[in-house]
Amino acid sequence: MDSTENVVFKNEFGNVTDKRVILNYKSGVEDIPIGQISSISLKHKRNNFFAIGSFAIAVVAIIAMLANIVRIPGAGVLIIIVIVIFAFLSGIANWIGHHEIVISTSGQNRKGLKVEMAKTKEGRQFVDAIRKAIFK
């Protein structure tokens, strides 16, 4: 950054100045001039296949356990209950999904910034700051 740039917004996802956007990835940073950004969006992503599969595994395990409850030893019931809880929580996590900040330059999408559910507000603020810098 040179001394003529003004920082418009800054958080854990990166910095927005009046001339560029600096994205903070886990593997490093990427510097994109504001003039090259053609679009920005905050997309919600979820994995329906794994969510439905996890729910199905939980239901099948419950049915199998209840159908054979007399023949299954106590440790087996405990293991099935742990599997059901894990599958159910995995299904919920995949159904809820996560958000991703996607920036396009010259019609090509850059590497997306993953936004966890707890950081959705900060992700929206970052996207709004970039939009304001682009369309000022």
mmCIF file of C-alpha atoms in Angstrom:
data_model
loop_
_atom_site.group_PDB
_atom_site.id
_atom_site.type_symbol
_atom_site.label_atom_id
_atom_site.label_comp_id
_atom_site.label_asym_id
_atom_site.label_seq_id
_atom_site.Cartn_x
_atom_site.Cartn_y
_atom_site.Cartn_z
ATOM 1 C CA MET A 1 0.000 0.000 0.000
ATOM 2 C CA ASP A 2 1.255 3.434 -0.823
ATOM 3 C CA SER A 3 0.626 6.508 1.287
ATOM 4 C CA THR A 4 -2.044 7.897 -1.077
ATOM 5 C CA GLU A 5 -4.425 4.998 -0.385
ATOM 6 C CA ASN A 6 -7.154 5.298 2.222
ATOM 7 C CA VAL A 7 -8.269 2.179 4.064
ATOM 8 C CA VAL A 8 -12.050 2.023 3.716
ATOM 9 C CA PHE A 9 -12.668 -1.229 5.599
ATOM 10 C CA LYS A 10 -10.602 -3.855 7.362
ATOM 11 C CA ASN A 11 -11.450 -7.181 9.022
ATOM 12 C CA GLU A 12 -10.178 -10.771 9.134
ATOM 13 C CA PHE A 13 -11.182 -11.410 5.494
ATOM 14 C CA GLY A 14 -9.002 -8.603 4.180
ATOM 15 C CA ASN A 15 -8.596 -4.895 3.565
ATOM 16 C CA VAL A 16 -10.553 -2.637 1.253
ATOM 17 C CA THR A 17 -8.876 0.566 0.157
ATOM 18 C CA ASP A 18 -9.964 3.134 -2.388
ATOM 19 C CA LYS A 19 -7.611 1.527 -4.960
ATOM 20 C CA ARG A 20 -7.480 -2.213 -4.186
ATOM 21 C CA VAL A 21 -8.828 -5.184 -2.254
ATOM 22 C CA ILE A 22 -6.455 -7.383 -0.282
ATOM 23 C CA LEU A 23 -7.910 -10.841 0.440
ATOM 24 C CA ASN A 24 -6.603 -12.842 3.412
ATOM 25 C CA TYR A 25 -6.486 -16.572 2.657
ATOM 26 C CA LYS A 26 -5.123 -19.241 4.991
ATOM 27 C CA SER A 27 -2.307 -19.805 2.491
ATOM 28 C CA GLY A 28 -1.468 -16.128 1.971
ATOM 29 C CA VAL A 29 -2.877 -12.890 0.580
ATOM 30 C CA GLU A 30 -4.109 -11.765 -2.830
ATOM 31 C CA ASP A 31 -4.077 -8.171 -4.024
ATOM 32 C CA ILE A 32 -6.753 -7.176 -6.585
ATOM 33 C CA PRO A 33 -7.054 -3.655 -8.007
ATOM 34 C CA ILE A 34 -10.594 -2.242 -7.642
ATOM 35 C CA GLY A 35 -10.822 -1.523 -11.377
ATOM 36 C CA GLN A 36 -10.410 -5.211 -12.252
ATOM 37 C CA ILE A 37 -13.305 -6.449 -10.087
ATOM 38 C CA SER A 38 -16.393 -7.045 -12.207
ATOM 39 C CA SER A 39 -18.646 -8.609 -9.559
ATOM 40 C CA ILE A 40 -18.731 -9.767 -5.956
ATOM 41 C CA SER A 41 -21.178 -12.011 -4.158
ATOM 42 C CA LEU A 42 -21.723 -13.835 -0.896
ATOM 43 C CA LYS A 43 -22.962 -17.297 -1.914
ATOM 44 C CA HIS A 44 -24.561 -19.841 0.385
ATOM 45 C CA LYS A 45 -23.207 -23.331 -0.229
ATOM 46 C CA ARG A 46 -24.483 -26.595 1.168
ATOM 47 C CA ASN A 47 -23.851 -30.241 0.456
ATOM 48 C CA ASN A 48 -27.278 -31.835 0.009
ATOM 49 C CA PHE A 49 -25.891 -35.272 -0.902
ATOM 50 C CA PHE A 50 -23.951 -35.679 2.355
ATOM 51 C CA ALA A 51 -26.733 -34.108 4.418
ATOM 52 C CA ILE A 52 -29.413 -36.480 3.142
ATOM 53 C CA GLY A 53 -26.984 -39.415 3.290
ATOM 54 C CA SER A 54 -26.124 -38.665 6.922
ATOM 55 C CA PHE A 55 -29.792 -38.388 7.881
ATOM 56 C CA ALA A 56 -30.496 -41.673 6.085
ATOM 57 C CA ILE A 57 -27.654 -43.432 7.944
ATOM 58 C CA ALA A 58 -29.013 -42.133 11.252
ATOM 59 C CA VAL A 59 -32.537 -43.380 10.489
ATOM 60 C CA VAL A 60 -31.328 -46.792 9.279
ATOM 61 C CA ALA A 61 -29.145 -47.205 12.380
ATOM 62 C CA ILE A 62 -32.067 -46.352 14.678
ATOM 63 C CA ILE A 63 -34.375 -48.802 12.871
ATOM 64 C CA ALA A 64 -31.719 -51.545 12.932
ATOM 65 C CA MET A 65 -31.103 -50.963 16.625
ATOM 66 C CA LEU A 66 -34.787 -50.984 17.552
ATOM 67 C CA ALA A 67 -35.491 -54.086 15.452
ATOM 68 C CA ASN A 68 -32.690 -56.041 17.173
ATOM 69 C CA ILE A 69 -32.613 -54.358 20.589
ATOM 70 C CA VAL A 70 -32.989 -57.665 22.449
ATOM 71 C CA ARG A 71 -30.096 -59.364 20.609
ATOM 72 C CA ILE A 72 -27.624 -56.445 20.698
ATOM 73 C CA PRO A 73 -25.332 -56.273 23.754
ATOM 74 C CA GLY A 74 -25.096 -53.040 25.778
ATOM 75 C CA ALA A 75 -21.821 -51.932 24.177
ATOM 76 C CA GLY A 76 -23.339 -52.445 20.714
ATOM 77 C CA VAL A 77 -26.292 -50.215 21.577
ATOM 78 C CA LEU A 78 -23.910 -47.556 22.852
ATOM 79 C CA ILE A 79 -21.873 -47.702 19.622
ATOM 80 C CA ILE A 80 -25.027 -47.428 17.500
ATOM 81 C CA ILE A 81 -26.211 -44.434 19.547
ATOM 82 C CA VAL A 82 -22.833 -42.708 19.017
ATOM 83 C CA ILE A 83 -23.060 -43.421 15.257
ATOM 84 C CA VAL A 84 -26.617 -42.026 15.157
ATOM 85 C CA ILE A 85 -25.582 -38.847 16.994
ATOM 86 C CA PHE A 86 -22.538 -38.357 14.745
ATOM 87 C CA ALA A 87 -24.563 -38.976 11.551
ATOM 88 C CA PHE A 88 -27.347 -36.651 12.683
ATOM 89 C CA LEU A 89 -24.948 -33.821 13.594
ATOM 90 C CA SER A 90 -23.073 -34.322 10.312
ATOM 91 C CA GLY A 91 -26.379 -34.083 8.441
ATOM 92 C CA ILE A 92 -27.279 -30.846 10.209
ATOM 93 C CA ALA A 93 -23.854 -29.311 9.530
ATOM 94 C CA ASN A 94 -23.974 -30.219 5.835
ATOM 95 C CA TRP A 95 -27.570 -29.004 5.513
ATOM 96 C CA ILE A 96 -26.779 -25.622 7.113
ATOM 97 C CA GLY A 97 -23.654 -25.274 4.966
ATOM 98 C CA HIS A 98 -21.432 -22.218 4.836
ATOM 99 C CA HIS A 99 -21.030 -18.987 2.905
ATOM 100 C CA GLU A 100 -18.352 -18.122 0.402
ATOM 101 C CA ILE A 101 -17.208 -14.720 -0.855
ATOM 102 C CA VAL A 102 -16.729 -14.953 -4.618
ATOM 103 C CA ILE A 103 -14.970 -12.175 -6.533
ATOM 104 C CA SER A 104 -14.958 -12.127 -10.336
ATOM 105 C CA THR A 105 -12.351 -10.316 -12.399
ATOM 106 C CA SER A 106 -12.582 -10.248 -16.183
ATOM 107 C CA GLY A 107 -15.329 -12.877 -16.128
ATOM 108 C CA GLN A 108 -13.291 -15.390 -14.103
ATOM 109 C CA ASN A 109 -14.012 -16.265 -10.489
ATOM 110 C CA ARG A 110 -11.131 -15.938 -8.082
ATOM 111 C CA LYS A 111 -10.529 -18.432 -5.307
ATOM 112 C CA GLY A 112 -13.453 -18.111 -2.884
ATOM 113 C CA LEU A 113 -13.092 -17.018 0.725
ATOM 114 C CA LYS A 114 -14.905 -19.464 3.009
ATOM 115 C CA VAL A 115 -17.066 -17.756 5.644
ATOM 116 C CA GLU A 116 -18.076 -19.869 8.642
ATOM 117 C CA MET A 117 -21.553 -19.444 10.116
ATOM 118 C CA ALA A 118 -20.236 -17.507 13.110
ATOM 119 C CA LYS A 119 -18.546 -14.983 10.780
ATOM 120 C CA THR A 120 -21.444 -14.391 8.360
ATOM 121 C CA LYS A 121 -22.013 -10.828 9.592
ATOM 122 C CA GLU A 122 -18.347 -9.922 9.070
ATOM 123 C CA GLY A 123 -18.443 -11.535 5.623
ATOM 124 C CA ARG A 124 -21.470 -9.446 4.612
ATOM 125 C CA GLN A 125 -19.765 -6.294 5.889
ATOM 126 C CA PHE A 126 -16.661 -7.117 3.818
ATOM 127 C CA VAL A 127 -18.747 -7.704 0.666
ATOM 128 C CA ASP A 128 -20.691 -4.461 1.248
ATOM 129 C CA ALA A 129 -17.436 -2.510 1.685
ATOM 130 C CA ILE A 130 -16.085 -3.884 -1.609
ATOM 131 C CA ARG A 131 -19.352 -3.006 -3.394
ATOM 132 C CA LYS A 132 -19.183 0.547 -2.052
ATOM 133 C CA ALA A 133 -15.565 0.869 -3.209
ATOM 134 C CA ILE A 134 -16.409 -0.460 -6.689
ATOM 135 C CA PHE A 135 -19.577 1.526 -7.300
ATOM 136 C CA LYS A 136 -18.657 4.854 -5.689
#
